[in-house]
mmCIF file of C-alpha atoms in Angstrom:
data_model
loop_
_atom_site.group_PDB
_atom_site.id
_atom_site.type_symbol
_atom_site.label_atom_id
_atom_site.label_comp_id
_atom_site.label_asym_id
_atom_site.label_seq_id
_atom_site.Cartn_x
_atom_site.Cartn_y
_atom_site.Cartn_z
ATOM 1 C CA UNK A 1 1.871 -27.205 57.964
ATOM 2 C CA UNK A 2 1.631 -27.714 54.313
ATOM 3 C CA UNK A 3 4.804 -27.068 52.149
ATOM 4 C CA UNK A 4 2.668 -24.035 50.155
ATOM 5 C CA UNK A 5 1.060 -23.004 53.711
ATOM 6 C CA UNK A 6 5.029 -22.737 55.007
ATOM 7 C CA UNK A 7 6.553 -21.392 51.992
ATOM 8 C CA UNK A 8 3.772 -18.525 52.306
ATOM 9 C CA UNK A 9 4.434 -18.150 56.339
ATOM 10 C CA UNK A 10 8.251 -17.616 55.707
ATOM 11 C CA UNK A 11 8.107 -15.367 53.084
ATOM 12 C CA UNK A 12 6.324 -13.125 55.187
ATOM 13 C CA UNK A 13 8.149 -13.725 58.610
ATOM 14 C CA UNK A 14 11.386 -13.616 57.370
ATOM 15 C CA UNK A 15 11.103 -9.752 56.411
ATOM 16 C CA UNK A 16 9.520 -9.084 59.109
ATOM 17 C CA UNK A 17 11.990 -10.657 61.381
ATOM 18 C CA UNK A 18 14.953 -9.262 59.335
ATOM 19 C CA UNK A 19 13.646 -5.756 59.962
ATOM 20 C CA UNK A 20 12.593 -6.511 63.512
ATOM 21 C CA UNK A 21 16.528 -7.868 63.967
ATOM 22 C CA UNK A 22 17.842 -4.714 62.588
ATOM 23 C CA UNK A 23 15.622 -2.481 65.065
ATOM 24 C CA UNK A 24 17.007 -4.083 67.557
ATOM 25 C CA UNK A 25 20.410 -3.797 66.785
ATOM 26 C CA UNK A 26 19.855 0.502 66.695
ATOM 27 C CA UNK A 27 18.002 0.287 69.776
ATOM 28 C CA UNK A 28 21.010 -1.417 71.439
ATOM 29 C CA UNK A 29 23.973 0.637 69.759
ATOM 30 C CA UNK A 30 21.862 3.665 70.717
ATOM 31 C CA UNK A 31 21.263 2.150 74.502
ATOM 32 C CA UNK A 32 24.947 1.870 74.616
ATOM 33 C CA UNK A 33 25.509 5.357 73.742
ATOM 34 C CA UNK A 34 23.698 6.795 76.505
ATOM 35 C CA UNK A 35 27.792 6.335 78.388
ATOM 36 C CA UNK A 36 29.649 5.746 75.809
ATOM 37 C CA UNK A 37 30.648 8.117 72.791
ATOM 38 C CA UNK A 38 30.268 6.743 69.326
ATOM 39 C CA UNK A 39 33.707 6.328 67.695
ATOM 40 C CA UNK A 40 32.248 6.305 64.202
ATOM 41 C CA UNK A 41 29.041 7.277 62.562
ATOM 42 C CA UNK A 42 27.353 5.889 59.330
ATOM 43 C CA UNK A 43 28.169 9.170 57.590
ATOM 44 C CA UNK A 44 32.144 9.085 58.939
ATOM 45 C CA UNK A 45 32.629 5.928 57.142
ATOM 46 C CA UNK A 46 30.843 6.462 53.672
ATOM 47 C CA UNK A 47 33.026 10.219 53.739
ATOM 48 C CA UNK A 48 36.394 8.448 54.588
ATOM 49 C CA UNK A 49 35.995 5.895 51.810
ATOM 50 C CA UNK A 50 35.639 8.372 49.361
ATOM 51 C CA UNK A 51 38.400 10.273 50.192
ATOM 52 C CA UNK A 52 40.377 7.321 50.351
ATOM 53 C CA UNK A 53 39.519 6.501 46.851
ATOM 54 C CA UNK A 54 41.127 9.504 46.119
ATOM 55 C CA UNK A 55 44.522 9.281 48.890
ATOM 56 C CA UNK A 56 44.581 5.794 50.421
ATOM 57 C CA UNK A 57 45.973 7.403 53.270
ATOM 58 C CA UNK A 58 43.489 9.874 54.214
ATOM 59 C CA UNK A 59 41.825 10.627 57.286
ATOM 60 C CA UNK A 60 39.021 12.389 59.200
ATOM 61 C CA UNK A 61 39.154 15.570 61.191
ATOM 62 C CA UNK A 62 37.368 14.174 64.361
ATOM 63 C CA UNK A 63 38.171 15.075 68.145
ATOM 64 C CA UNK A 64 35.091 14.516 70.870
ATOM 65 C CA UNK A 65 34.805 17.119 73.581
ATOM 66 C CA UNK A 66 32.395 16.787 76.358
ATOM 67 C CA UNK A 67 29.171 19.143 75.885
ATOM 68 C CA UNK A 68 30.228 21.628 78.676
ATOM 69 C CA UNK A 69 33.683 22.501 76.775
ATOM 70 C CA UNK A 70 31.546 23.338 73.344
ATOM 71 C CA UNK A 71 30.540 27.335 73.715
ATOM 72 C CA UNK A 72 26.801 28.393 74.247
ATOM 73 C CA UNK A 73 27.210 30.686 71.455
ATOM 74 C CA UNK A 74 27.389 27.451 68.694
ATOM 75 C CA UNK A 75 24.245 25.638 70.492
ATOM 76 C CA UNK A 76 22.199 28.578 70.494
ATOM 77 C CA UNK A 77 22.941 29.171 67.162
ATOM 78 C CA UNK A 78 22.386 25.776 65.581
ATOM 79 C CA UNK A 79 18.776 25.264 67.193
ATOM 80 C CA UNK A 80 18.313 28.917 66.523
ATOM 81 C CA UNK A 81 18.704 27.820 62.843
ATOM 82 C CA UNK A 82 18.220 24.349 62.481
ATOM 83 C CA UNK A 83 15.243 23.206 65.395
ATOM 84 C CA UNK A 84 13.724 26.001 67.344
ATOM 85 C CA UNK A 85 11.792 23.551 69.589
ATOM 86 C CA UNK A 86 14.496 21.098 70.346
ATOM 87 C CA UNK A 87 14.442 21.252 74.144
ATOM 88 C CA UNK A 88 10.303 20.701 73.678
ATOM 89 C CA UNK A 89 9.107 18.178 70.709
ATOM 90 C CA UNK A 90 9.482 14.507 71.199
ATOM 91 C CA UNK A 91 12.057 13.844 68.528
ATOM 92 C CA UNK A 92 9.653 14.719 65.471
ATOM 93 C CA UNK A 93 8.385 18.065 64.350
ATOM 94 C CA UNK A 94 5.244 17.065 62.367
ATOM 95 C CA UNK A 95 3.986 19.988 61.305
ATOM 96 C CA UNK A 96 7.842 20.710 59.628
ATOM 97 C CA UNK A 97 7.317 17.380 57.773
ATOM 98 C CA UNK A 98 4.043 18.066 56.730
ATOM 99 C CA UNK A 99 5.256 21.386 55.017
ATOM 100 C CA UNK A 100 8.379 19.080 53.755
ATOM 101 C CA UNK A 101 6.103 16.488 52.419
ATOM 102 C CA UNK A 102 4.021 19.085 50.380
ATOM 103 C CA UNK A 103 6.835 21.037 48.950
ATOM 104 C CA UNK A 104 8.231 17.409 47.453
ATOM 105 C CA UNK A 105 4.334 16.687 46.112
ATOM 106 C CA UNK A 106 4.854 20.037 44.343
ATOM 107 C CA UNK A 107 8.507 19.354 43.456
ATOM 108 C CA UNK A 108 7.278 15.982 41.992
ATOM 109 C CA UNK A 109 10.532 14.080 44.010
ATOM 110 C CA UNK A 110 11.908 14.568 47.340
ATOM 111 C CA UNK A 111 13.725 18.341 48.125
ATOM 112 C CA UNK A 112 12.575 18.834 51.493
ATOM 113 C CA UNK A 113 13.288 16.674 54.899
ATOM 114 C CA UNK A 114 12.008 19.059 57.798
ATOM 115 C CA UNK A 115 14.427 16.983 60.064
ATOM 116 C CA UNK A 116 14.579 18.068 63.709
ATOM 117 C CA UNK A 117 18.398 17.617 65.333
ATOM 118 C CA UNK A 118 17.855 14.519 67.108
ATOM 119 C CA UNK A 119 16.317 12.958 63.328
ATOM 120 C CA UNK A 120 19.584 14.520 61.833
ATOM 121 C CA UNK A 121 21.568 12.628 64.206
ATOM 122 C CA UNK A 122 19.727 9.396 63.504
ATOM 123 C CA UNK A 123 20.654 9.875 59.617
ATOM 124 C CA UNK A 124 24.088 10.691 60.665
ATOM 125 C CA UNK A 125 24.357 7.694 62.763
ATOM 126 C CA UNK A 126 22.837 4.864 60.730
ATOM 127 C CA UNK A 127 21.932 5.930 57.301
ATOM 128 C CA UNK A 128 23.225 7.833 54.433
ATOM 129 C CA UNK A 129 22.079 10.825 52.675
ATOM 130 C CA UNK A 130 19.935 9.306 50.603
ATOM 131 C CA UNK A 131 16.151 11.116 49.893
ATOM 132 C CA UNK A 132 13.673 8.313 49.926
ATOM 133 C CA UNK A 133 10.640 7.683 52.590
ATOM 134 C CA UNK A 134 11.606 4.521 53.250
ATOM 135 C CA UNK A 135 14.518 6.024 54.754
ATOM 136 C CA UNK A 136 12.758 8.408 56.291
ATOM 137 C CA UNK A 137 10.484 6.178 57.787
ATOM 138 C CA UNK A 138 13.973 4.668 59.334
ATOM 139 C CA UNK A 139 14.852 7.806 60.167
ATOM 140 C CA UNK A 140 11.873 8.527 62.635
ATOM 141 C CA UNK A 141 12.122 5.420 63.813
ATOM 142 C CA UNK A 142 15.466 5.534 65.397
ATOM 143 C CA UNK A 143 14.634 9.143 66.321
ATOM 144 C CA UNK A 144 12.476 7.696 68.647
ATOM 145 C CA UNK A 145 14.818 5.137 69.851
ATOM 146 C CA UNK A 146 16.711 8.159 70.971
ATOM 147 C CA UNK A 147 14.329 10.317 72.614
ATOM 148 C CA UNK A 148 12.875 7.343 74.740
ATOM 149 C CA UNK A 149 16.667 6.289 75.933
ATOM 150 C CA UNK A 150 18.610 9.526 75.969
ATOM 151 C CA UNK A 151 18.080 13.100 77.507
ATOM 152 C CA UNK A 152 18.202 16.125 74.822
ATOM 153 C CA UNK A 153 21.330 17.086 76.276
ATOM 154 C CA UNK A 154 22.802 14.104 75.437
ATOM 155 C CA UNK A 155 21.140 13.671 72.264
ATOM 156 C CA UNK A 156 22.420 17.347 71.549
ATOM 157 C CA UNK A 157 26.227 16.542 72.893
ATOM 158 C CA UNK A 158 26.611 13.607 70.482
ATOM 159 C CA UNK A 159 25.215 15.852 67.622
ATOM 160 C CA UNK A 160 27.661 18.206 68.266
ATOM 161 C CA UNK A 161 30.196 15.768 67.875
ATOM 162 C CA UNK A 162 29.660 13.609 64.872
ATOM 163 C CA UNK A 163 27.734 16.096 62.564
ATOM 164 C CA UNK A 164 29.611 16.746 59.068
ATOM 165 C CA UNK A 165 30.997 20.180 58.935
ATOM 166 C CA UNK A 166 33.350 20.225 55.759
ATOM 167 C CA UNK A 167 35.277 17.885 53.319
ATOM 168 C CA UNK A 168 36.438 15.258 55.993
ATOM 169 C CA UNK A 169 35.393 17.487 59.177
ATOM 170 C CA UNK A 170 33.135 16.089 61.362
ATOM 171 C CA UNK A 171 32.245 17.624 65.165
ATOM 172 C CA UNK A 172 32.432 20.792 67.354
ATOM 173 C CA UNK A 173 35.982 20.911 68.072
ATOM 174 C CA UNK A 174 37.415 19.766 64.391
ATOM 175 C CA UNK A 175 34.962 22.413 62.712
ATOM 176 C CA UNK A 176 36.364 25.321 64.965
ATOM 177 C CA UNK A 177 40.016 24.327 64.618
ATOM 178 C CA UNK A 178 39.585 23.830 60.493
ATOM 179 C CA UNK A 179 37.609 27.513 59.818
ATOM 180 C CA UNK A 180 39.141 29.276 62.775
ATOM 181 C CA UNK A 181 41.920 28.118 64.814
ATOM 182 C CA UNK A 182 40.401 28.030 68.231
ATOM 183 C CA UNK A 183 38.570 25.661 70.024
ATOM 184 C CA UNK A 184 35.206 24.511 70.362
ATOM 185 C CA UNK A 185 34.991 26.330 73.528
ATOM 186 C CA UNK A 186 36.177 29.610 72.491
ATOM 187 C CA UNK A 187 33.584 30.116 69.209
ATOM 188 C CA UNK A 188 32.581 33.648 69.184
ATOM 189 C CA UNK A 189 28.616 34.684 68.623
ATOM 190 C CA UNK A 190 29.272 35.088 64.773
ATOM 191 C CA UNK A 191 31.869 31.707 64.345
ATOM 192 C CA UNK A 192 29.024 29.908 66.048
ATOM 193 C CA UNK A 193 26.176 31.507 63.847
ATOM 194 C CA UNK A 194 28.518 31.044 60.379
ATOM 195 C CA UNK A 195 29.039 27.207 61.265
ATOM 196 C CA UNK A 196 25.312 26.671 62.387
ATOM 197 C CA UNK A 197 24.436 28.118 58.728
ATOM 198 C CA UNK A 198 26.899 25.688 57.076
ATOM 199 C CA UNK A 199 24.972 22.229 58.436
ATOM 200 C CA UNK A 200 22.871 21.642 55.438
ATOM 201 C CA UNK A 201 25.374 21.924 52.889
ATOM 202 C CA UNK A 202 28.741 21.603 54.819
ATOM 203 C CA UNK A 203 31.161 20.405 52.058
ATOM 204 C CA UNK A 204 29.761 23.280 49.665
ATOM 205 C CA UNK A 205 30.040 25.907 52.059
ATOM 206 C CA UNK A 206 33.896 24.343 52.782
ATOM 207 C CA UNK A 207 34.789 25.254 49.416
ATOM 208 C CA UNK A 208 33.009 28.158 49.194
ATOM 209 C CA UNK A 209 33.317 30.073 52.443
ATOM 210 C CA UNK A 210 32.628 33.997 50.457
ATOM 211 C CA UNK A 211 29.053 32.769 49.427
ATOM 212 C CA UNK A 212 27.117 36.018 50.302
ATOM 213 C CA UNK A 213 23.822 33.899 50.954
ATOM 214 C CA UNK A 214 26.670 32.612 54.007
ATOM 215 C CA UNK A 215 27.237 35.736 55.137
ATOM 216 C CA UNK A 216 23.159 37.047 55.218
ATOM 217 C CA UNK A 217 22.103 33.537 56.807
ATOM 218 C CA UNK A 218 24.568 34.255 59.407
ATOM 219 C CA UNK A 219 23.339 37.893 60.503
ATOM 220 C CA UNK A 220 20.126 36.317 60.520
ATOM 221 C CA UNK A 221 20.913 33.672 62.899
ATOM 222 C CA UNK A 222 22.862 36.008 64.959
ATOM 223 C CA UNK A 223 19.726 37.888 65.524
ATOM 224 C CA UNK A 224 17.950 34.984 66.390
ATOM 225 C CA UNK A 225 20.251 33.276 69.578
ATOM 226 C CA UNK A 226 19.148 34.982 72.206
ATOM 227 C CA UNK A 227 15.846 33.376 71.557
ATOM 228 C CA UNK A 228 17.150 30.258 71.803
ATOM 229 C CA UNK A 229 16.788 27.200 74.419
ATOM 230 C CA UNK A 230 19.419 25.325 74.595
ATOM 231 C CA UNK A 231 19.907 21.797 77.204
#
């Protein structure tokens, strides 16, 4: 091969195999995790180096509970408000991005994700919070790494019990224990609907827990869980 001819070759393979490496390291940390529970996420460790900026000392709020000891009432209420078709779509809801993707062309930048729950959990996983479509392209990526090596319950469990849910509060169990004082388990219909609505903005809604858009989202919700499918 001719020095230009290689030079060319590699700096086109070496991308690609760069980006084919990295696949394959999410496919096998997610293949993994079909038996084993993630002891960090992506979003854990960005969140606990900025508070320790701030207290060197600091640390999360973070206790897993298996899926049967985390009440009904909080996964009705989270698909109820943040993926009605969880149990049926295949990871994506394409008609939610297409909506998404039109409201940014309008907003001239990127306001809208139209994430399902098990795309959420790939952001939470891997990636940051960062609005970009290369990262959403990412982020539908490992979604389907997910749905093609875990069941939605599963998939839904491990939500449960990484997602952010305040300033250093991440999971189910931590999230009942910091707004209520009971346990995941115990979440009444309207604890269950008030953290569903809290998801999109958790740290916000942390620090401002009388917001009266928090309080209408929530009656809202609560009329909507008995609709709900849950795994």
């Amino acid at each position: 091969m001719k020095p230009l001819r290689k030079l060319l070759f590699w700096a086109i393979a070496a991308p690609l195999l760069a980006v084919l490496a990295i696949q394959l390291y999410f496919l096998g940390q997610i293949w993994w995790w079909r038996d084993h529970n993630p002891r960090s996420t992506s979003f854990m460790e960005q969140q606990l180096d900025e508070l320790r900026k701030k207290s060197p000392g600091a640390r999360l709020k973070h206790q897993w509970v298996p899926y049967d000891r985390i009440s009904n009432h909080l996964k009705r209420a989270i698909i109820a408000a943040e993926d009605a078709n969880f149990s049926e779509h295949d990871g994506v809801d394409w008609e939610a991005l297409q909506k998404a993707y039109e409201k940014n062309m309008k907003k001239g930048r990127v306001v809208a994700g139209g994430s399902t729950i098990t795309q959420q959990l790939a952001k939470n996983l891997f990636l940051s919070g960062e609005r970009s479509y290369l990262r959403k392209t990412q982020e539908v990526a490992i979604t389907y790494m997910l749905e093609a090596t875990m069941d939605k319950e599963r998939i839904f469990e491990i939500y449960l019990n990484v997602v952010e849910w305040g300033v250093g509060v991440f999971g189910a169990e931590a999230a009942a224990r910091h707004y209520f004082g009971v346990s995941a388990a115990a979440l009444s219909p309207a604890q269950a609907a008030r953290l569903a609505v809290m998801l999109p903005r958790p740290r916000w809604y942390d620090k401002n827990r009388g917001s009266a858009y928090l309080q209408r989202r929530t009656d809202l919700i609560l009329r909507r869980m008995g609709g709900a499918d849950i795994p």
